[in-house]
């Protein structure tokens, strides 16, 4: 559209208009000459965007936790070594006195860890902010397989994937997207949730 804001008909309205049932319309869609849409309010990501999609931060978050844990332990060791050198602390029998070279290596490692923790912190915050810029409140194009299931059973599990409506930049309406955090949560998608764009209907009627 941009069919995102175009006038729509429910499948029931289209069925009445075409003297068919809604399941018949869906069953005859085949490769979907008539695009069918459903409403979604949530996060929408390009299918190939592994970084922003759910779980994309797993590796970075694990690295951040590991670096923080190592840094905290290293800073404690370095602090205790410094106090020992000043004669203000006696090390336990399990601790080894660091040489000047070992202390230098420890401080260098701590400095690198601080930089990496800061970088990963910023990276994950940037990702979290970027995810919130992918909120969509509007229509998405249903996949043919889901429409076939709804035609057979009257409903289907709410999809995790769909297509963006056609735009001048993407005239095919075939850009696959991943869906997350829909609100309110709907476990199923039924015939009554589906709509078609009026301009697609009139175009199909004109082509008959």
C-alpha positions in Angstrom: 0.0 0.0 0.0 1.8 2.1 1.1 -1.2 0.0 2.1 -0.2 0.6 5.7 -2.9 3.3 6.1 -5.2 2.5 3.1 -8.9 1.7 3.6 -9.4 -2.0 4.3 -12.2 -4.6 4.2 -12.5 -7.5 6.6 -12.6 -10.9 5.0 -16.3 -11.2 6.0 -17.0 -8.0 4.1 -15.0 -9.2 1.1 -16.8 -12.6 1.2 -20.2 -10.8 1.1 -19.0 -8.6 -1.7 -17.8 -11.6 -3.8 -20.5 -14.0 -2.7 -17.9 -16.4 -1.2 -17.0 -17.5 2.3 -13.9 -16.2 4.0 -12.2 -19.7 4.0 -12.9 -20.0 0.2 -11.1 -16.7 -0.4 -8.1 -17.9 1.7 -8.1 -21.3 0.1 -8.1 -19.8 -3.4 -5.4 -17.4 -2.6 -2.7 -19.8 -3.8 0.4 -17.7 -4.3 -1.6 -14.8 -2.9 -2.6 -12.6 -5.8 -4.7 -10.8 -3.3 -2.5 -9.7 -0.3 -4.1 -10.4 3.1 -3.1 -8.5 6.2 -3.3 -8.6 10.0 -2.8 -6.0 12.6 0.4 -6.0 14.7 1.6 -3.8 17.6 5.1 -4.7 18.6 8.7 -5.0 17.5 9.5 -5.8 13.8 12.9 -6.6 12.6 14.4 -7.5 9.2 14.6 -11.3 9.1 18.4 -11.2 8.5 19.2 -8.8 11.4 20.7 -11.3 13.8 22.1 -8.5 16.0 18.8 -6.7 16.8 16.5 -9.8 16.9 16.0 -11.7 20.2 19.1 -13.4 21.4 21.4 -11.3 19.2 23.1 -9.9 22.2 23.9 -13.3 23.9 27.6 -13.4 22.9 28.2 -9.8 23.8 26.4 -10.1 27.1 28.3 -13.2 28.0 31.6 -11.5 27.2 30.6 -8.5 29.3 29.8 -10.7 32.3 33.1 -12.6 31.9 35.1 -9.4 31.6 33.4 -7.8 34.6 34.0 -10.9 36.8 37.7 -11.1 35.8 38.1 -7.3 36.3 36.6 -7.4 39.8 38.9 -10.3 40.8 41.9 -8.7 39.3 41.2 -5.3 41.0 40.9 -7.0 44.4 44.3 -8.8 43.8 46.0 -5.6 42.7 44.6 -3.7 45.7 45.8 -6.3 48.1 49.2 -6.5 46.5 49.5 -2.7 46.8 48.6 -2.7 50.5 51.1 -5.5 51.1 53.9 -3.6 49.5 53.0 -0.6 51.8 53.2 -2.9 54.7 49.5 -2.4 55.5 48.3 -5.9 54.7 49.6 -9.4 55.2 48.8 -11.8 52.3 47.2 -15.2 53.1 49.2 -18.4 52.7 47.4 -19.0 49.4 48.5 -15.7 47.8 51.8 -15.1 46.0 53.6 -11.8 46.2 53.6 -10.2 42.7 56.8 -9.0 41.2 57.0 -5.5 39.7 56.7 -7.1 36.3 53.6 -9.1 37.3 52.0 -6.0 38.9 52.6 -4.1 35.6 51.0 -6.9 33.6 48.1 -6.9 36.0 47.5 -3.2 35.7 47.8 -3.4 31.9 45.2 -6.2 31.8 42.9 -4.3 34.2 43.1 -1.2 31.9 42.2 -3.3 28.8 39.3 -5.0 30.7 37.9 -1.6 31.8 38.0 -0.4 28.2 36.3 -3.6 26.9 33.6 -3.4 29.7 32.9 0.2 28.7 32.7 -0.7 25.0 30.4 -3.6 25.5 28.2 -1.7 27.9 27.8 1.1 25.3 27.2 -1.4 22.6 24.5 -3.2 24.4 22.8 0.0 25.4 22.9 1.2 21.8 21.3 -2.1 20.8 18.6 -1.8 23.4 17.8 1.8 22.1 17.9 0.6 18.5 15.4 -2.2 19.2 12.9 0.3 20.5 13.1 2.2 17.2 11.6 -0.9 15.5 8.2 -0.6 17.1 5.4 -1.0 14.5 1.7 -0.4 15.0 -0.1 -1.3 11.8 -0.7 -4.0 9.2 1.6 -6.8 8.1 1.1 -9.1 5.2 0.3 -12.7 6.2 2.4 -15.6 4.8 0.6 -18.0 2.4 1.2 -21.0 4.6 -0.5 -19.3 7.5 -3.5 -18.3 5.4 -3.8 -21.9 4.2 -3.9 -23.1 7.8 -6.5 -20.6 8.8 -8.6 -21.6 5.7 -8.5 -25.2 7.0 -8.9 -24.7 10.7 -10.3 -21.2 11.2 -7.2 -20.1 13.1 -3.5 -20.5 13.3 -0.8 -19.8 15.9 0.1 -16.1 15.9 3.1 -15.8 13.5 6.6 -15.0 14.4 7.3 -13.9 10.8 5.4 -11.9 8.2 6.0 -9.6 5.3 6.0 -5.8 5.3 3.3 -4.2 3.1 4.3 -3.1 -0.3 5.9 0.3 -0.6 7.3 2.3 -3.5 10.8 1.1 -2.4 9.6 -2.5 -1.9 6.8 -2.9 -4.4 6.6 -6.7 -4.1 5.5 -6.6 -0.5 7.9 -9.6 0.1 10.3 -8.2 2.7 10.3 -10.9 5.4 10.4 -9.6 9.0 10.5 -11.2 12.4 7.9 -10.2 15.0 8.5 -9.9 18.8 6.8 -8.6 21.9 3.3 -8.1 20.3 0.8 -6.3 22.5 -1.7 -7.3 23.6 -0.4 -10.9 23.3 -2.5 -13.0 21.0 -1.8 -16.7 20.9 -3.9 -17.3 17.8 -4.8 -15.5 14.6 -8.3 -16.1 13.3 -10.2 -15.3 10.1 -11.7 -12.3 11.9 -8.3 -10.8 12.4 -7.6 -10.7 8.6 -8.2 -7.8 6.3 -7.5 -6.8 2.7 -6.8 -3.5 1.1 -9.7 -1.9 -0.7 -7.4 -0.8 -3.5 -6.2 -4.4 -4.0 -9.8 -5.6 -4.1 -10.8 -3.0 -6.8 -7.7 -3.8 -8.8 -8.6 -7.6 -8.7 -12.2 -6.8 -9.7 -11.0 -4.7 -12.6 -8.7 -7.5 -13.8 -11.5 -10.0 -14.0 
